[in-house]
Amino acid sequence: MNDFLSPLTSLRAGEWFKLICGASFQDLPAIRSLSLIYALVGANCIDVAADPAVIKAAREGINLAMEWAEIVRNKGYPQINKPWLMVSLNDGEDPHFRKAYFDERLCPSDCLRPCESICPAQAILPSGIIEQRCYGCGRCLPVCPLNLIETRSHTITPETILQLLKSNGVDAIEIHTQVGREQKFKELWQQLSPGIKQLKLLAISCPDGKGLIDYLQTLYEIISPLPCELIWQTDGRPMSGDIGKGTTHAAIRLGKKVLASGLPGWVQLAGGTNDYTVPRLKELGLLGSSSSSKPTIAGIAYGSYARTLISPFLNTMETQLISSKITDFPQPFWQALDTAYSLVSPLKGR
């Protein structure tokens, strides 16, 4: 197997892979394991909640991956580069920054609990919701027969982000926004300005909407000049990649729309991405490097699908991580590695 490229080189080559742990996901053992596994198979960026404990867990996983990289390489995997660490914030209400909530005492004893079976994060138990695991997908909301489930949203403050940039070695930030929030975005950007020069990358995540391209052009004017790389994250169908391969169509459709606008910066898909995304992009001729004769997608972010893919192995791995000896790891570790690699490698031309 050939070696994988550094984050910036991967971006320019159209081989950028980002793992989204979730802006509201705070299950520390899972984050550590996810960061470890996907870093070992060549992820270029790992996106986590703007929480010092979460960042610490992701760093532990990444550092362990760098420590074990040569051992894994000797097993036939490519040489890897250290991924960038990203944190997300929002300029207003956003489904990525919420958690589900209900009072379990109000649940009937004979309820079939469809909320529990539909939750992709296994965050719902008879005793209630495990808050750290919930990442706000909202799938439990419409299935509750008594409409007992609500959501609680939160906003990450600029002060929080600036402190994280200063003391936690964060490489990149992602701002979640929506069409029509020009003033809120501008105010947020002005508050973030003291820390912008420390960034290697800025990503702006936005779903589709009427006037989207004009809105993104306005945002570009607000952030210019920018001292780092810029990614437009096209959030096709948020947090849905594990539902089925059809969800990737919304992500590709929105990516094509932003590509056609000719906006400066890279275009990266998200929202509905899964193992069907790369084959479909290749069919359409939309994957390639910056030297391509036509605009192409620079990379893909995988969230719920990437997490669900290796979730069967996480519990075993998390109990073994304390040994910190890769040679002690059971078969599920290597199975998780193989499974994650099967998602990463097609994007990187392997």
mmCIF file of C-alpha atoms in Angstrom:
data_model
loop_
_atom_site.group_PDB
_atom_site.id
_atom_site.type_symbol
_atom_site.label_atom_id
_atom_site.label_comp_id
_atom_site.label_asym_id
_atom_site.label_seq_id
_atom_site.Cartn_x
_atom_site.Cartn_y
_atom_site.Cartn_z
ATOM 1 C CA MET A 1 0.000 0.000 0.000
ATOM 2 C CA ASN A 2 1.197 3.534 -0.774
ATOM 3 C CA ASP A 3 1.653 6.165 1.897
ATOM 4 C CA PHE A 4 -1.113 8.671 2.571
ATOM 5 C CA LEU A 5 -0.660 12.411 2.147
ATOM 6 C CA SER A 6 -0.507 15.177 4.742
ATOM 7 C CA PRO A 7 -3.757 17.065 5.465
ATOM 8 C CA LEU A 8 -2.983 20.042 3.244
ATOM 9 C CA THR A 9 -1.597 17.915 0.411
ATOM 10 C CA SER A 10 -4.641 15.633 0.611
ATOM 11 C CA LEU A 11 -6.910 18.645 0.305
ATOM 12 C CA ARG A 12 -5.119 19.825 -2.808
ATOM 13 C CA ALA A 13 -5.108 16.317 -4.267
ATOM 14 C CA GLY A 14 -8.834 15.798 -3.786
ATOM 15 C CA GLU A 15 -8.241 13.076 -1.182
ATOM 16 C CA TRP A 16 -9.348 14.899 1.963
ATOM 17 C CA PHE A 17 -11.095 12.697 4.555
ATOM 18 C CA LYS A 18 -12.678 14.213 7.654
ATOM 19 C CA LEU A 19 -14.167 12.278 10.548
ATOM 20 C CA ILE A 20 -17.049 14.055 12.278
ATOM 21 C CA CYS A 21 -17.369 12.903 15.862
ATOM 22 C CA GLY A 22 -20.268 15.345 16.367
ATOM 23 C CA ALA A 23 -20.611 18.866 17.731
ATOM 24 C CA SER A 24 -22.750 17.541 20.605
ATOM 25 C CA PHE A 25 -21.190 14.104 21.019
ATOM 26 C CA GLN A 26 -19.273 13.857 24.314
ATOM 27 C CA ASP A 27 -18.776 10.140 24.929
ATOM 28 C CA LEU A 28 -15.087 10.368 25.790
ATOM 29 C CA PRO A 29 -14.079 6.679 25.445
ATOM 30 C CA ALA A 30 -15.815 6.464 22.054
ATOM 31 C CA ILE A 31 -14.180 9.686 20.865
ATOM 32 C CA ARG A 32 -10.758 8.415 21.897
ATOM 33 C CA SER A 33 -11.313 5.131 20.042
ATOM 34 C CA LEU A 34 -12.796 6.797 16.942
ATOM 35 C CA SER A 35 -9.886 9.235 16.767
ATOM 36 C CA LEU A 36 -7.379 6.405 17.203
ATOM 37 C CA ILE A 37 -8.847 4.132 14.538
ATOM 38 C CA TYR A 38 -9.503 6.759 11.871
ATOM 39 C CA ALA A 39 -6.147 8.458 12.443
ATOM 40 C CA LEU A 40 -4.454 5.078 11.959
ATOM 41 C CA VAL A 41 -6.126 4.595 8.572
ATOM 42 C CA GLY A 42 -5.333 8.045 7.222
ATOM 43 C CA ALA A 43 -8.004 10.565 8.276
ATOM 44 C CA ASN A 44 -6.839 14.116 7.553
ATOM 45 C CA CYS A 45 -9.040 15.910 10.059
ATOM 46 C CA ILE A 46 -11.034 14.956 13.142
ATOM 47 C CA ASP A 47 -13.937 17.246 14.044
ATOM 48 C CA VAL A 48 -15.084 17.223 17.678
ATOM 49 C CA ALA A 49 -17.217 19.189 20.109
ATOM 50 C CA ALA A 50 -15.737 22.401 21.484
ATOM 51 C CA ASP A 51 -15.238 20.888 24.920
ATOM 52 C CA PRO A 52 -11.816 20.630 26.617
ATOM 53 C CA ALA A 53 -12.508 17.075 27.821
ATOM 54 C CA VAL A 54 -13.568 15.981 24.328
ATOM 55 C CA ILE A 55 -10.528 17.616 22.746
ATOM 56 C CA LYS A 56 -8.290 15.887 25.276
ATOM 57 C CA ALA A 57 -9.843 12.493 24.459
ATOM 58 C CA ALA A 58 -9.402 13.072 20.718
ATOM 59 C CA ARG A 59 -5.794 14.146 21.245
ATOM 60 C CA GLU A 60 -5.118 10.992 23.248
ATOM 61 C CA GLY A 61 -6.464 8.881 20.398
ATOM 62 C CA ILE A 62 -4.475 10.781 17.767
ATOM 63 C CA ASN A 63 -1.252 10.657 19.775
ATOM 64 C CA LEU A 64 -1.678 6.935 20.348
ATOM 65 C CA ALA A 65 -2.180 6.492 16.606
ATOM 66 C CA MET A 66 1.086 8.300 15.916
ATOM 67 C CA GLU A 67 2.836 6.119 18.505
ATOM 68 C CA TRP A 68 1.505 2.916 16.922
ATOM 69 C CA ALA A 69 1.689 4.007 13.272
ATOM 70 C CA GLU A 70 4.858 2.055 12.481
ATOM 71 C CA ILE A 71 3.496 -1.146 14.013
ATOM 72 C CA VAL A 72 0.312 -0.799 11.946
ATOM 73 C CA ARG A 73 2.378 -0.009 8.855
ATOM 74 C CA ASN A 74 4.243 -3.276 9.353
ATOM 75 C CA LYS A 75 0.879 -5.019 9.153
ATOM 76 C CA GLY A 76 0.450 -3.673 5.611
ATOM 77 C CA TYR A 77 -1.300 -0.347 6.187
ATOM 78 C CA PRO A 78 0.016 2.900 4.628
ATOM 79 C CA GLN A 79 2.234 5.379 6.403
ATOM 80 C CA ILE A 80 0.067 8.157 7.819
ATOM 81 C CA ASN A 81 0.337 11.814 8.732
ATOM 82 C CA LYS A 82 -1.024 13.412 11.874
ATOM 83 C CA PRO A 83 -4.582 14.676 11.283
ATOM 84 C CA TRP A 84 -5.677 18.195 12.095
ATOM 85 C CA LEU A 85 -8.047 18.664 15.017
ATOM 86 C CA MET A 86 -11.144 20.780 14.386
ATOM 87 C CA VAL A 87 -13.839 22.156 16.676
ATOM 88 C CA SER A 88 -17.263 23.414 15.610
ATOM 89 C CA LEU A 89 -19.345 26.411 16.634
ATOM 90 C CA ASN A 90 -22.595 27.950 15.459
ATOM 91 C CA ASP A 91 -23.970 31.420 14.798
ATOM 92 C CA GLY A 92 -27.534 30.459 15.804
ATOM 93 C CA GLU A 93 -29.984 27.568 16.105
ATOM 94 C CA ASP A 94 -28.587 24.450 14.485
ATOM 95 C CA PRO A 95 -29.531 20.750 14.746
ATOM 96 C CA HIS A 96 -25.880 19.794 15.280
ATOM 97 C CA PHE A 97 -25.842 21.681 18.586
ATOM 98 C CA ARG A 98 -28.660 20.067 20.487
ATOM 99 C CA LYS A 99 -29.500 17.060 22.604
ATOM 100 C CA ALA A 100 -32.687 15.096 23.119
ATOM 101 C CA TYR A 101 -34.399 15.121 26.497
ATOM 102 C CA PHE A 102 -37.395 13.439 28.121
ATOM 103 C CA ASP A 103 -38.621 12.591 31.604
ATOM 104 C CA GLU A 104 -38.449 8.796 31.732
ATOM 105 C CA ARG A 105 -40.929 8.794 34.648
ATOM 106 C CA LEU A 106 -43.672 9.759 32.194
ATOM 107 C CA CYS A 107 -43.086 6.754 29.924
ATOM 108 C CA PRO A 108 -45.814 4.093 30.141
ATOM 109 C CA SER A 109 -44.544 0.752 31.410
ATOM 110 C CA ASP A 110 -45.950 -1.018 28.353
ATOM 111 C CA CYS A 111 -44.333 1.340 25.819
ATOM 112 C CA LEU A 112 -42.522 -0.472 22.997
ATOM 113 C CA ARG A 113 -39.831 2.236 23.174
ATOM 114 C CA PRO A 114 -39.320 2.893 19.458
ATOM 115 C CA CYS A 115 -37.024 5.749 20.486
ATOM 116 C CA GLU A 116 -34.562 3.265 21.944
ATOM 117 C CA SER A 117 -34.413 1.058 18.857
ATOM 118 C CA ILE A 118 -34.058 3.956 16.409
ATOM 119 C CA CYS A 119 -31.275 5.817 18.239
ATOM 120 C CA PRO A 120 -28.033 5.396 16.247
ATOM 121 C CA ALA A 121 -25.901 6.475 19.199
ATOM 122 C CA GLN A 122 -27.411 3.956 21.650
ATOM 123 C CA ALA A 123 -28.060 6.947 23.864
ATOM 124 C CA ILE A 124 -31.548 5.956 25.056
ATOM 125 C CA LEU A 125 -31.995 3.481 27.888
ATOM 126 C CA PRO A 126 -34.991 2.613 30.109
ATOM 127 C CA SER A 127 -33.443 4.963 32.674
ATOM 128 C CA GLY A 128 -33.407 7.887 30.221
ATOM 129 C CA ILE A 129 -31.012 9.509 27.782
ATOM 130 C CA ILE A 130 -27.255 9.243 28.170
ATOM 131 C CA GLU A 131 -26.545 12.883 27.489
ATOM 132 C CA GLN A 132 -22.899 12.410 26.488
ATOM 133 C CA ARG A 133 -23.826 10.022 23.665
ATOM 134 C CA CYS A 134 -26.656 12.039 22.109
ATOM 135 C CA TYR A 135 -25.560 14.079 19.089
ATOM 136 C CA GLY A 136 -28.906 15.610 18.220
ATOM 137 C CA CYS A 137 -29.924 13.672 15.091
ATOM 138 C CA GLY A 138 -33.575 13.995 16.080
ATOM 139 C CA ARG A 139 -34.684 10.565 14.878
ATOM 140 C CA CYS A 140 -36.315 9.825 18.226
ATOM 141 C CA LEU A 141 -38.591 12.877 18.102
ATOM 142 C CA PRO A 142 -41.262 11.714 15.616
ATOM 143 C CA VAL A 143 -41.427 8.098 16.828
ATOM 144 C CA CYS A 144 -42.391 8.774 20.453
ATOM 145 C CA PRO A 145 -46.095 7.779 20.680
ATOM 146 C CA LEU A 146 -46.745 10.380 23.393
ATOM 147 C CA ASN A 147 -44.510 13.154 22.022
ATOM 148 C CA LEU A 148 -42.532 13.228 25.262
ATOM 149 C CA ILE A 149 -39.139 13.913 23.679
ATOM 150 C CA GLU A 150 -37.855 17.454 23.328
ATOM 151 C CA THR A 151 -34.502 18.963 22.350
ATOM 152 C CA ARG A 152 -32.285 21.449 24.125
ATOM 153 C CA SER A 153 -29.994 23.567 21.994
ATOM 154 C CA HIS A 154 -26.787 25.324 22.905
ATOM 155 C CA THR A 155 -24.489 27.878 21.292
ATOM 156 C CA ILE A 156 -20.702 27.782 21.535
ATOM 157 C CA THR A 157 -19.413 31.223 22.466
ATOM 158 C CA PRO A 158 -16.482 32.893 20.679
ATOM 159 C CA GLU A 159 -14.759 33.207 24.041
ATOM 160 C CA THR A 160 -14.853 29.427 24.427
ATOM 161 C CA ILE A 161 -13.311 28.923 20.985
ATOM 162 C CA LEU A 162 -10.580 31.512 21.542
ATOM 163 C CA GLN A 163 -9.579 29.824 24.779
ATOM 164 C CA LEU A 164 -9.468 26.439 23.058
ATOM 165 C CA LEU A 165 -7.310 27.838 20.266
ATOM 166 C CA LYS A 166 -4.964 29.295 22.833
ATOM 167 C CA SER A 167 -4.559 26.346 25.178
ATOM 168 C CA ASN A 168 -5.566 23.128 23.385
ATOM 169 C CA GLY A 169 -3.665 23.091 20.118
ATOM 170 C CA VAL A 170 -6.759 23.197 17.908
ATOM 171 C CA ASP A 171 -5.809 23.395 14.221
ATOM 172 C CA ALA A 172 -9.119 24.322 12.615
ATOM 173 C CA ILE A 173 -12.604 25.606 13.301
ATOM 174 C CA GLU A 174 -15.893 25.070 11.539
ATOM 175 C CA ILE A 175 -18.722 27.592 11.653
ATOM 176 C CA HIS A 176 -22.240 26.258 11.152
ATOM 177 C CA THR A 177 -24.529 28.841 9.626
ATOM 178 C CA GLN A 178 -27.699 29.176 7.537
ATOM 179 C CA VAL A 179 -28.878 31.467 4.771
ATOM 180 C CA GLY A 180 -30.006 34.832 6.142
ATOM 181 C CA ARG A 181 -27.630 35.093 9.083
ATOM 182 C CA GLU A 182 -25.197 37.592 7.568
ATOM 183 C CA GLN A 183 -25.224 39.902 10.567
ATOM 184 C CA LYS A 184 -24.892 37.124 13.142
ATOM 185 C CA PHE A 185 -22.037 35.589 11.171
ATOM 186 C CA LYS A 186 -20.280 38.952 10.869
ATOM 187 C CA GLU A 187 -20.559 39.589 14.619
ATOM 188 C CA LEU A 188 -19.244 36.105 15.363
ATOM 189 C CA TRP A 189 -16.333 36.531 12.954
ATOM 190 C CA GLN A 190 -15.337 39.844 14.491
ATOM 191 C CA GLN A 191 -15.290 38.240 17.932
ATOM 192 C CA LEU A 192 -13.151 35.370 16.647
ATOM 193 C CA SER A 193 -10.630 37.622 14.885
ATOM 194 C CA PRO A 194 -7.945 37.517 17.645
ATOM 195 C CA GLY A 195 -7.512 33.751 17.107
ATOM 196 C CA ILE A 196 -7.881 33.464 13.336
ATOM 197 C CA LYS A 197 -4.168 33.833 12.623
ATOM 198 C CA GLN A 198 -3.510 30.609 14.565
ATOM 199 C CA LEU A 199 -5.700 28.508 12.255
ATOM 200 C CA LYS A 200 -4.584 26.142 9.535
ATOM 201 C CA LEU A 201 -8.106 25.810 8.197
ATOM 202 C CA LEU A 202 -11.534 27.430 8.355
ATOM 203 C CA ALA A 203 -14.603 25.460 7.303
ATOM 204 C CA ILE A 204 -18.026 27.005 6.778
ATOM 205 C CA SER A 205 -20.895 24.515 6.941
ATOM 206 C CA CYS A 206 -24.232 25.481 5.441
ATOM 207 C CA PRO A 207 -27.321 23.602 4.232
ATOM 208 C CA ASP A 208 -29.073 24.530 1.006
ATOM 209 C CA GLY A 209 -31.554 27.365 0.862
ATOM 210 C CA LYS A 210 -32.931 30.108 -1.346
ATOM 211 C CA GLY A 211 -30.139 32.528 -2.186
ATOM 212 C CA LEU A 212 -27.412 30.166 -0.929
ATOM 213 C CA ILE A 213 -24.685 31.204 -3.371
ATOM 214 C CA ASP A 214 -25.239 34.918 -2.772
ATOM 215 C CA TYR A 215 -25.105 34.215 0.956
ATOM 216 C CA LEU A 216 -21.830 32.298 0.702
ATOM 217 C CA GLN A 217 -20.368 35.086 -1.435
ATOM 218 C CA THR A 218 -21.288 37.563 1.304
ATOM 219 C CA LEU A 219 -19.595 35.352 3.901
ATOM 220 C CA TYR A 220 -16.467 35.186 1.767
ATOM 221 C CA GLU A 221 -16.347 38.984 1.648
ATOM 222 C CA ILE A 222 -16.689 39.097 5.444
ATOM 223 C CA ILE A 223 -13.812 36.688 6.099
ATOM 224 C CA SER A 224 -11.419 38.041 3.450
ATOM 225 C CA PRO A 225 -8.482 38.206 3.544
ATOM 226 C CA LEU A 226 -8.109 34.803 5.179
ATOM 227 C CA PRO A 227 -4.710 33.629 6.483
ATOM 228 C CA CYS A 228 -5.532 29.919 6.122
ATOM 229 C CA GLU A 229 -7.235 27.383 3.880
ATOM 230 C CA LEU A 230 -11.007 27.611 3.368
ATOM 231 C CA ILE A 231 -13.517 24.776 2.974
ATOM 232 C CA TRP A 232 -17.178 25.125 2.061
ATOM 233 C CA GLN A 233 -18.864 22.164 3.742
ATOM 234 C CA THR A 234 -22.043 21.375 1.828
ATOM 235 C CA ASP A 235 -24.372 19.854 4.409
ATOM 236 C CA GLY A 236 -26.767 17.960 2.147
ATOM 237 C CA ARG A 237 -28.877 15.923 4.550
ATOM 238 C CA PRO A 238 -27.462 16.378 8.047
ATOM 239 C CA MET A 239 -26.625 13.341 10.175
ATOM 240 C CA SER A 240 -28.208 10.812 7.849
ATOM 241 C CA GLY A 241 -25.401 8.842 6.183
ATOM 242 C CA ASP A 242 -26.162 5.653 8.086
ATOM 243 C CA ILE A 243 -29.796 5.554 6.940
ATOM 244 C CA GLY A 244 -29.135 4.352 3.402
ATOM 245 C CA LYS A 245 -27.113 5.032 0.270
ATOM 246 C CA GLY A 246 -29.805 7.337 -1.152
ATOM 247 C CA THR A 247 -28.951 10.031 1.374
ATOM 248 C CA THR A 248 -25.712 10.775 -0.454
ATOM 249 C CA HIS A 249 -27.611 12.293 -3.400
ATOM 250 C CA ALA A 250 -28.493 15.419 -1.420
ATOM 251 C CA ALA A 251 -24.854 15.907 -0.423
ATOM 252 C CA ILE A 252 -23.624 15.544 -4.011
ATOM 253 C CA ARG A 253 -26.371 17.756 -5.420
ATOM 254 C CA LEU A 254 -25.468 20.565 -3.036
ATOM 255 C CA GLY A 255 -21.749 20.061 -3.637
ATOM 256 C CA LYS A 256 -22.275 20.436 -7.399
ATOM 257 C CA LYS A 257 -24.233 23.634 -6.822
ATOM 258 C CA VAL A 258 -21.456 25.245 -4.797
ATOM 259 C CA LEU A 259 -18.773 23.989 -7.196
ATOM 260 C CA ALA A 260 -20.589 25.598 -10.133
ATOM 261 C CA SER A 261 -20.578 28.975 -8.360
ATOM 262 C CA GLY A 262 -16.801 29.264 -8.640
ATOM 263 C CA LEU A 263 -16.426 30.508 -5.076
ATOM 264 C CA PRO A 264 -12.809 30.661 -3.847
ATOM 265 C CA GLY A 265 -11.972 27.780 -1.502
ATOM 266 C CA TRP A 266 -12.397 24.015 -1.455
ATOM 267 C CA VAL A 267 -15.716 22.155 -1.571
ATOM 268 C CA GLN A 268 -16.186 19.210 0.793
ATOM 269 C CA LEU A 269 -19.302 17.065 1.102
ATOM 270 C CA ALA A 270 -21.105 16.233 4.336
ATOM 271 C CA GLY A 271 -24.609 15.332 5.422
ATOM 272 C CA GLY A 272 -25.682 11.951 4.061
ATOM 273 C CA THR A 273 -22.238 10.668 3.087
ATOM 274 C CA ASN A 274 -21.585 6.919 3.188
ATOM 275 C CA ASP A 275 -19.853 4.138 1.243
ATOM 276 C CA TYR A 276 -21.867 5.023 -1.866
ATOM 277 C CA THR A 277 -20.557 8.603 -2.022
ATOM 278 C CA VAL A 278 -17.129 7.984 -3.568
ATOM 279 C CA PRO A 279 -18.374 5.553 -6.260
ATOM 280 C CA ARG A 280 -21.083 8.021 -7.236
ATOM 281 C CA LEU A 281 -18.658 10.950 -7.375
ATOM 282 C CA LYS A 282 -16.335 8.898 -9.568
ATOM 283 C CA GLU A 283 -19.217 8.044 -11.893
ATOM 284 C CA LEU A 284 -19.925 11.764 -12.239
ATOM 285 C CA GLY A 285 -16.253 12.678 -12.683
ATOM 286 C CA LEU A 286 -16.357 14.916 -9.630
ATOM 287 C CA LEU A 287 -13.323 13.624 -7.742
ATOM 288 C CA GLY A 288 -9.895 14.967 -8.591
ATOM 289 C CA SER A 289 -7.021 17.247 -7.710
ATOM 290 C CA SER A 290 -6.708 21.027 -7.959
ATOM 291 C CA SER A 291 -4.952 20.505 -11.302
ATOM 292 C CA SER A 292 -8.091 19.001 -12.839
ATOM 293 C CA SER A 293 -9.505 20.752 -15.904
ATOM 294 C CA LYS A 294 -12.890 21.185 -14.226
ATOM 295 C CA PRO A 295 -13.990 21.946 -10.647
ATOM 296 C CA THR A 296 -14.021 18.860 -8.445
ATOM 297 C CA ILE A 297 -14.851 17.882 -4.896
ATOM 298 C CA ALA A 298 -11.791 18.181 -2.640
ATOM 299 C CA GLY A 299 -12.949 15.798 0.045
ATOM 300 C CA ILE A 300 -15.662 14.178 2.092
ATOM 301 C CA ALA A 301 -16.662 14.373 5.729
ATOM 302 C CA TYR A 302 -18.191 11.259 7.251
ATOM 303 C CA GLY A 303 -20.134 11.456 10.488
ATOM 304 C CA SER A 304 -22.907 9.101 11.552
ATOM 305 C CA TYR A 305 -21.955 6.511 8.932
ATOM 306 C CA ALA A 306 -18.286 6.404 9.968
ATOM 307 C CA ARG A 307 -19.210 6.093 13.627
ATOM 308 C CA THR A 308 -21.864 3.436 13.045
ATOM 309 C CA LEU A 309 -19.469 1.451 10.873
ATOM 310 C CA ILE A 310 -17.105 0.642 13.727
ATOM 311 C CA SER A 311 -19.529 0.917 16.650
ATOM 312 C CA PRO A 312 -19.747 -2.910 17.004
ATOM 313 C CA PHE A 313 -16.053 -2.930 17.943
ATOM 314 C CA LEU A 314 -15.938 0.112 20.224
ATOM 315 C CA ASN A 315 -16.968 -1.456 23.529
ATOM 316 C CA THR A 316 -14.271 -4.116 23.324
ATOM 317 C CA MET A 317 -11.668 -1.600 22.225
ATOM 318 C CA GLU A 318 -12.467 0.896 24.937
ATOM 319 C CA THR A 319 -11.801 -1.656 27.669
ATOM 320 C CA GLN A 320 -8.484 -2.572 26.034
ATOM 321 C CA LEU A 321 -7.143 0.942 25.440
ATOM 322 C CA ILE A 322 -5.971 1.197 29.030
ATOM 323 C CA SER A 323 -3.253 -1.361 28.282
ATOM 324 C CA SER A 324 -1.740 1.037 25.692
ATOM 325 C CA LYS A 325 0.020 -1.943 24.113
ATOM 326 C CA ILE A 326 -1.097 -2.589 20.573
ATOM 327 C CA THR A 327 0.198 -6.144 20.712
ATOM 328 C CA ASP A 328 -2.302 -6.875 23.491
ATOM 329 C CA PHE A 329 -5.289 -5.856 21.395
ATOM 330 C CA PRO A 330 -7.869 -8.520 20.500
ATOM 331 C CA GLN A 331 -9.236 -9.230 17.039
ATOM 332 C CA PRO A 332 -11.967 -6.533 17.242
ATOM 333 C CA PHE A 333 -9.276 -3.846 17.109
ATOM 334 C CA TRP A 334 -7.932 -5.128 13.808
ATOM 335 C CA GLN A 335 -11.464 -5.657 12.516
ATOM 336 C CA ALA A 336 -12.271 -2.031 13.335
ATOM 337 C CA LEU A 337 -9.099 -0.954 11.553
ATOM 338 C CA ASP A 338 -9.961 -2.978 8.436
ATOM 339 C CA THR A 339 -13.521 -1.658 8.438
ATOM 340 C CA ALA A 340 -12.458 1.980 8.812
ATOM 341 C CA TYR A 341 -9.800 1.535 6.129
ATOM 342 C CA SER A 342 -12.455 0.258 3.723
ATOM 343 C CA LEU A 343 -14.171 3.651 4.037
ATOM 344 C CA VAL A 344 -11.042 5.816 3.834
ATOM 345 C CA SER A 345 -9.066 4.082 1.101
ATOM 346 C CA PRO A 346 -11.435 4.527 -1.891
ATOM 347 C CA LEU A 347 -11.329 8.303 -1.460
ATOM 348 C CA LYS A 348 -7.552 8.179 -1.491
ATOM 349 C CA GLY A 349 -7.392 6.236 -4.748
ATOM 350 C CA ARG A 350 -6.481 2.911 -3.121
#
